[in-house]
CSV table of C-alpha atoms in Angstrom, one decimal:
chain,number,residue,atom,x,y,z
A,1259,GLN,CA,47.9,21.1,-55.0
A,1260,LYS,CA,51.0,19.6,-56.5
A,1261,GLU,CA,50.7,16.0,-57.7
A,1262,VAL,CA,53.5,14.8,-55.4
A,1263,GLU,CA,54.6,16.9,-52.4
A,1264,GLN,CA,57.6,16.5,-50.2
A,1265,ASN,CA,59.1,18.8,-47.6
A,1266,SER,CA,62.3,20.1,-49.2
A,1267,GLY,CA,64.2,20.1,-45.9
A,1268,PRO,CA,67.0,20.0,-45.0
A,1269,LEU,CA,66.1,17.4,-42.4
A,1270,SER,CA,68.8,17.0,-39.8
A,1271,VAL,CA,68.9,13.8,-37.8
A,1272,PRO,CA,71.5,12.6,-35.3
A,1273,GLU,CA,73.5,9.5,-36.2
A,1274,GLY,CA,71.8,6.4,-34.9
A,1275,ALA,CA,68.3,7.9,-34.8
A,1276,ILE,CA,65.3,7.2,-37.0
A,1277,ALA,CA,64.9,9.5,-40.1
A,1278,SER,CA,61.3,9.9,-41.2
A,1279,LEU,CA,60.6,11.2,-44.7
A,1280,ASN,CA,57.1,11.9,-46.0
A,1281,CYS,CA,55.4,12.3,-49.3
A,1282,THR,CA,51.8,13.1,-50.1
A,1283,TYR,CA,50.1,12.6,-53.4
A,1284,SER,CA,46.9,13.8,-55.1
A,1285,ASP,CA,45.7,10.9,-57.2
A,1286,ARG,CA,43.7,8.3,-55.1
A,1287,GLY,CA,44.1,5.8,-57.9
A,1288,SER,CA,47.9,5.6,-57.6
A,1289,GLN,CA,49.0,2.0,-57.2
A,1290,SER,CA,52.8,2.1,-57.2
A,1291,PHE,CA,55.2,4.1,-55.1
A,1292,PHE,CA,58.9,4.4,-55.3
A,1293,TRP,CA,61.6,6.0,-53.1
A,1294,TYR,CA,64.9,7.1,-54.7
A,1295,ARG,CA,68.1,8.3,-53.1
A,1296,GLN,CA,70.3,10.8,-54.9
A,1297,TYR,CA,73.7,11.7,-53.7
A,1298,SER,CA,75.1,15.0,-54.7
A,1299,GLY,CA,76.4,14.8,-58.3
A,1300,LYS,CA,75.0,11.3,-58.9
A,1301,SER,CA,71.9,9.9,-60.5
A,1302,PRO,CA,68.9,8.8,-58.5
A,1303,GLU,CA,68.9,5.2,-57.4
A,1304,LEU,CA,65.9,3.1,-56.4
A,1305,ILE,CA,65.9,2.1,-52.7
A,1306,MET,CA,62.3,1.0,-52.0
A,1307,PHE,CA,59.1,0.4,-53.8
A,1308,ILE,CA,55.7,-0.4,-52.3
A,1309,TYR,CA,52.4,-1.4,-53.9
A,1310,SER,CA,50.1,-2.4,-51.0
A,1311,ASN,CA,48.9,-0.6,-47.9
A,1312,GLY,CA,51.0,-1.1,-44.8
A,1313,ASP,CA,54.7,-1.5,-44.2
A,1314,LYS,CA,57.5,-2.9,-46.3
A,1315,GLU,CA,60.8,-3.5,-44.7
A,1316,ASP,CA,64.2,-3.9,-46.3
A,1317,GLY,CA,67.2,-3.8,-44.0
A,1318,ARG,CA,67.3,-0.4,-42.2
A,1319,PHE,CA,64.6,1.0,-44.6
A,1320,THR,CA,60.8,0.8,-44.1
A,1321,ALA,CA,58.3,2.2,-46.5
A,1322,GLN,CA,54.8,2.9,-45.2
A,1323,LEU,CA,51.8,3.4,-47.4
A,1324,ASN,CA,48.4,4.8,-46.4
A,1325,LYS,CA,46.2,5.0,-49.5
A,1326,ALA,CA,43.2,6.4,-47.5
A,1327,SER,CA,45.3,9.4,-46.3
A,1328,GLN,CA,47.3,9.5,-49.6
A,1329,TYR,CA,50.7,9.5,-48.1
A,1330,VAL,CA,53.8,7.3,-48.3
A,1331,SER,CA,56.7,7.5,-45.8
A,1332,LEU,CA,60.2,6.2,-45.7
A,1333,LEU,CA,61.8,5.4,-42.3
A,1334,ILE,CA,65.5,4.9,-42.0
A,1335,ARG,CA,66.6,3.2,-38.8
A,1336,ASP,CA,70.0,3.6,-37.2
A,1337,SER,CA,70.8,6.5,-39.5
A,1338,GLN,CA,74.4,6.7,-40.8
A,1339,PRO,CA,76.3,9.6,-42.2
A,1340,SER,CA,76.2,7.7,-45.6
A,1341,ASP,CA,72.4,8.2,-45.6
A,1342,SER,CA,72.9,11.9,-46.1
A,1343,ALA,CA,71.4,12.5,-49.5
A,1344,THR,CA,68.2,13.8,-51.2
A,1345,TYR,CA,65.3,11.4,-51.1
A,1346,LEU,CA,62.8,11.5,-53.9
A,1347,CYS,CA,59.3,10.1,-53.9
A,1348,ALA,CA,57.8,8.9,-57.2
A,1349,LEU,CA,54.6,7.4,-58.5
A,1350,PRO,CA,52.7,7.1,-61.7
A,1351,ARG,CA,50.9,10.3,-62.6
A,1352,ASP,CA,47.4,8.9,-62.5
A,1353,SER,CA,45.3,5.7,-62.3
A,1354,SER,CA,45.7,5.2,-66.0
A,1355,ALA,CA,49.3,4.5,-65.2
A,1356,SER,CA,50.8,7.2,-67.3
A,1357,LYS,CA,54.3,8.5,-66.8
A,1358,ILE,CA,56.0,8.4,-63.4
A,1359,ILE,CA,56.3,11.8,-61.7
A,1360,PHE,CA,58.7,12.8,-58.9
A,1361,GLY,CA,58.4,15.0,-55.9
A,1362,SER,CA,61.0,17.7,-55.5
A,1363,GLY,CA,62.9,15.7,-52.9
A,1364,THR,CA,63.8,16.0,-49.2
A,1365,ARG,CA,67.4,16.7,-48.3
A,1366,LEU,CA,68.5,14.6,-45.4
A,1367,SER,CA,71.6,15.3,-43.3
A,1368,ILE,CA,72.8,12.9,-40.7
A,1369,ARG,CA,74.9,14.6,-38.1
A,1370,PRO,CA,77.6,12.6,-36.2
B,1403,GLY,CA,73.3,-7.0,-67.1
B,1404,ALA,CA,74.1,-3.6,-68.6
B,1405,GLY,CA,72.3,-0.6,-67.2
B,1406,VAL,CA,71.1,2.5,-68.9
B,1407,SER,CA,73.9,4.0,-70.9
B,1408,GLN,CA,74.2,7.7,-71.8
B,1409,SER,CA,76.7,9.5,-74.0
B,1410,PRO,CA,78.5,11.7,-73.9
B,1411,SER,CA,79.1,12.0,-70.1
B,1412,ASN,CA,80.1,15.6,-70.5
B,1413,LYS,CA,79.5,18.0,-73.3
B,1414,VAL,CA,80.7,21.6,-73.6
B,1415,THR,CA,79.3,23.6,-76.5
B,1416,GLU,CA,79.1,27.2,-77.6
B,1417,LYS,CA,75.9,29.1,-77.4
B,1418,GLY,CA,73.9,28.7,-80.6
B,1419,LYS,CA,75.2,25.3,-81.5
B,1420,ASP,CA,73.1,22.2,-81.7
B,1421,VAL,CA,73.8,19.2,-79.5
B,1422,GLU,CA,72.6,15.6,-79.5
B,1423,LEU,CA,72.5,13.5,-76.4
B,1424,ARG,CA,72.1,9.7,-76.6
B,1425,CYS,CA,70.4,7.2,-74.3
B,1426,ASP,CA,70.6,3.4,-74.6
B,1427,PRO,CA,68.0,1.9,-72.3
B,1428,ILE,CA,68.1,-1.5,-70.6
B,1429,SER,CA,67.2,-4.2,-73.1
B,1430,GLY,CA,63.5,-5.0,-73.1
B,1431,HIS,CA,62.5,-1.8,-71.3
B,1432,THR,CA,59.5,-0.3,-73.0
B,1433,ALA,CA,59.3,3.0,-71.2
B,1434,LEU,CA,62.0,5.7,-71.6
B,1435,TYR,CA,62.2,9.1,-69.9
B,1436,TRP,CA,64.3,12.2,-70.3
B,1437,TYR,CA,64.7,14.5,-67.3
B,1438,ARG,CA,66.8,17.7,-66.8
B,1439,GLN,CA,68.4,18.6,-63.5
B,1440,SER,CA,70.0,22.0,-62.9
B,1441,LEU,CA,72.4,22.4,-60.0
B,1442,GLY,CA,70.7,22.0,-56.7
B,1443,GLN,CA,67.3,21.6,-58.2
B,1444,GLY,CA,64.8,18.7,-58.6
B,1445,LEU,CA,64.1,16.5,-61.6
B,1446,GLU,CA,62.4,18.4,-64.5
B,1447,PHE,CA,60.4,16.0,-66.7
B,1448,LEU,CA,61.1,16.5,-70.4
B,1449,ILE,CA,59.6,13.7,-72.5
B,1450,TYR,CA,58.3,10.1,-72.1
B,1451,PHE,CA,58.2,7.3,-74.5
B,1452,GLN,CA,56.0,4.2,-73.9
B,1453,GLY,CA,56.1,1.4,-76.4
B,1454,ASN,CA,54.7,2.4,-79.7
B,1455,SER,CA,52.4,5.1,-78.3
B,1456,ALA,CA,52.9,8.7,-79.2
B,1457,PRO,CA,55.4,10.3,-76.8
B,1458,ASP,CA,54.4,12.6,-74.0
B,1459,LYS,CA,56.2,15.8,-74.9
B,1460,SER,CA,54.5,18.0,-72.4
B,1461,GLY,CA,57.7,18.8,-70.5
B,1462,LEU,CA,59.8,20.0,-73.4
B,1463,PRO,CA,60.6,23.7,-72.5
B,1464,SER,CA,60.7,25.1,-76.0
B,1465,ASP,CA,60.6,24.0,-79.7
B,1466,ARG,CA,64.4,24.0,-79.6
B,1467,PHE,CA,64.1,20.6,-77.8
B,1468,SER,CA,63.1,17.4,-79.5
B,1469,ALA,CA,63.6,13.7,-79.0
B,1470,GLU,CA,63.1,10.6,-80.9
B,1471,ARG,CA,63.3,6.9,-80.1
B,1472,THR,CA,64.2,4.6,-82.9
B,1473,GLY,CA,63.0,1.0,-83.0
B,1474,GLY,CA,61.7,1.2,-79.5
B,1475,SER,CA,65.3,1.3,-78.1
B,1476,VAL,CA,67.9,4.0,-78.4
B,1477,SER,CA,66.7,7.6,-77.9
B,1478,THR,CA,68.3,10.9,-78.9
B,1479,LEU,CA,67.5,14.2,-77.3
B,1480,THR,CA,68.4,17.1,-79.6
B,1481,ILE,CA,68.7,20.7,-78.4
B,1482,GLN,CA,69.0,23.3,-81.2
B,1483,ARG,CA,70.5,26.7,-80.9
B,1484,THR,CA,71.7,26.0,-77.4
B,1485,GLN,CA,71.4,28.8,-74.8
B,1486,GLN,CA,73.2,29.2,-71.5
B,1487,GLU,CA,70.1,28.3,-69.5
B,1488,ASP,CA,70.2,24.9,-71.2
B,1489,SER,CA,73.2,24.0,-69.0
B,1490,ALA,CA,72.2,21.2,-66.8
B,1491,VAL,CA,72.6,17.4,-66.3
B,1492,TYR,CA,70.3,15.5,-68.7
B,1493,LEU,CA,69.2,12.2,-67.2
B,1494,CYS,CA,67.7,9.3,-69.1
B,1495,ALA,CA,65.8,6.5,-67.4
B,1496,SER,CA,64.0,3.4,-68.5
B,1497,SER,CA,61.6,0.9,-67.1
B,1498,LYS,CA,59.8,-2.3,-68.0
B,1499,GLY,CA,56.4,-0.6,-67.8
B,1500,VAL,CA,54.5,2.3,-66.3
B,1501,THR,CA,54.1,0.7,-62.9
B,1502,SER,CA,57.7,-0.5,-62.7
B,1503,PRO,CA,60.5,1.5,-61.2
B,1504,LEU,CA,62.8,3.6,-63.3
B,1505,HIS,CA,66.5,2.9,-63.7
B,1506,PHE,CA,68.6,5.9,-64.4
B,1507,GLY,CA,71.7,6.4,-66.5
B,1508,ASN,CA,74.7,8.4,-65.2
B,1509,GLY,CA,73.5,11.5,-67.1
B,1510,THR,CA,75.1,13.9,-69.6
B,1511,ARG,CA,76.4,17.1,-68.1
B,1512,LEU,CA,75.8,19.9,-70.7
B,1513,THR,CA,77.6,23.2,-70.4
B,1514,VAL,CA,76.8,26.0,-72.8
B,1515,THR,CA,79.4,28.7,-72.9
């Protein structure tokens, strides 16, 4: 099992709908979780981070963490064409807090 | 404040030449990473520096690749005897610590002809 797994997509969502992106991880000791957005030809940029079980909301974005099931999700409400990008999940490799590792990313496409 | 700075932004080199890529992290950030990203692909981890600890070099693809970080700040990634398959965007990122988010530079696009 890969340490961080994401569906590569592409995930196509109509404008105005909710986009749901998922990430599963293998290390139960992971404490920090990050979501990055990467536009084509650009560097990844941090959009959300979450440390505790439950939901964290920031504008149209909600991160959901379930440590028991070892998954973290990103919901994007009222999806806009500008949300079309690749979304990367990232977390420290193990509970000893060594380097941060990235999933392979999910490509999201918002169709007008 | 200033973000992560990488130079050059673009580098074209001939096969067999050596190249040096530079990364200037955010001041005070103790962790520094190098990643490689080929067109349409995900982030490939190369090397990780954390404070004064020995770097994690587990991602370096061959002994032609090396990196150093001087004084806990600026880092240089060196690729010797470049090959065409080395062509990619090389991204540097830094963070305050291992549980803190990474901040990326704009990358160096390397093209080996």
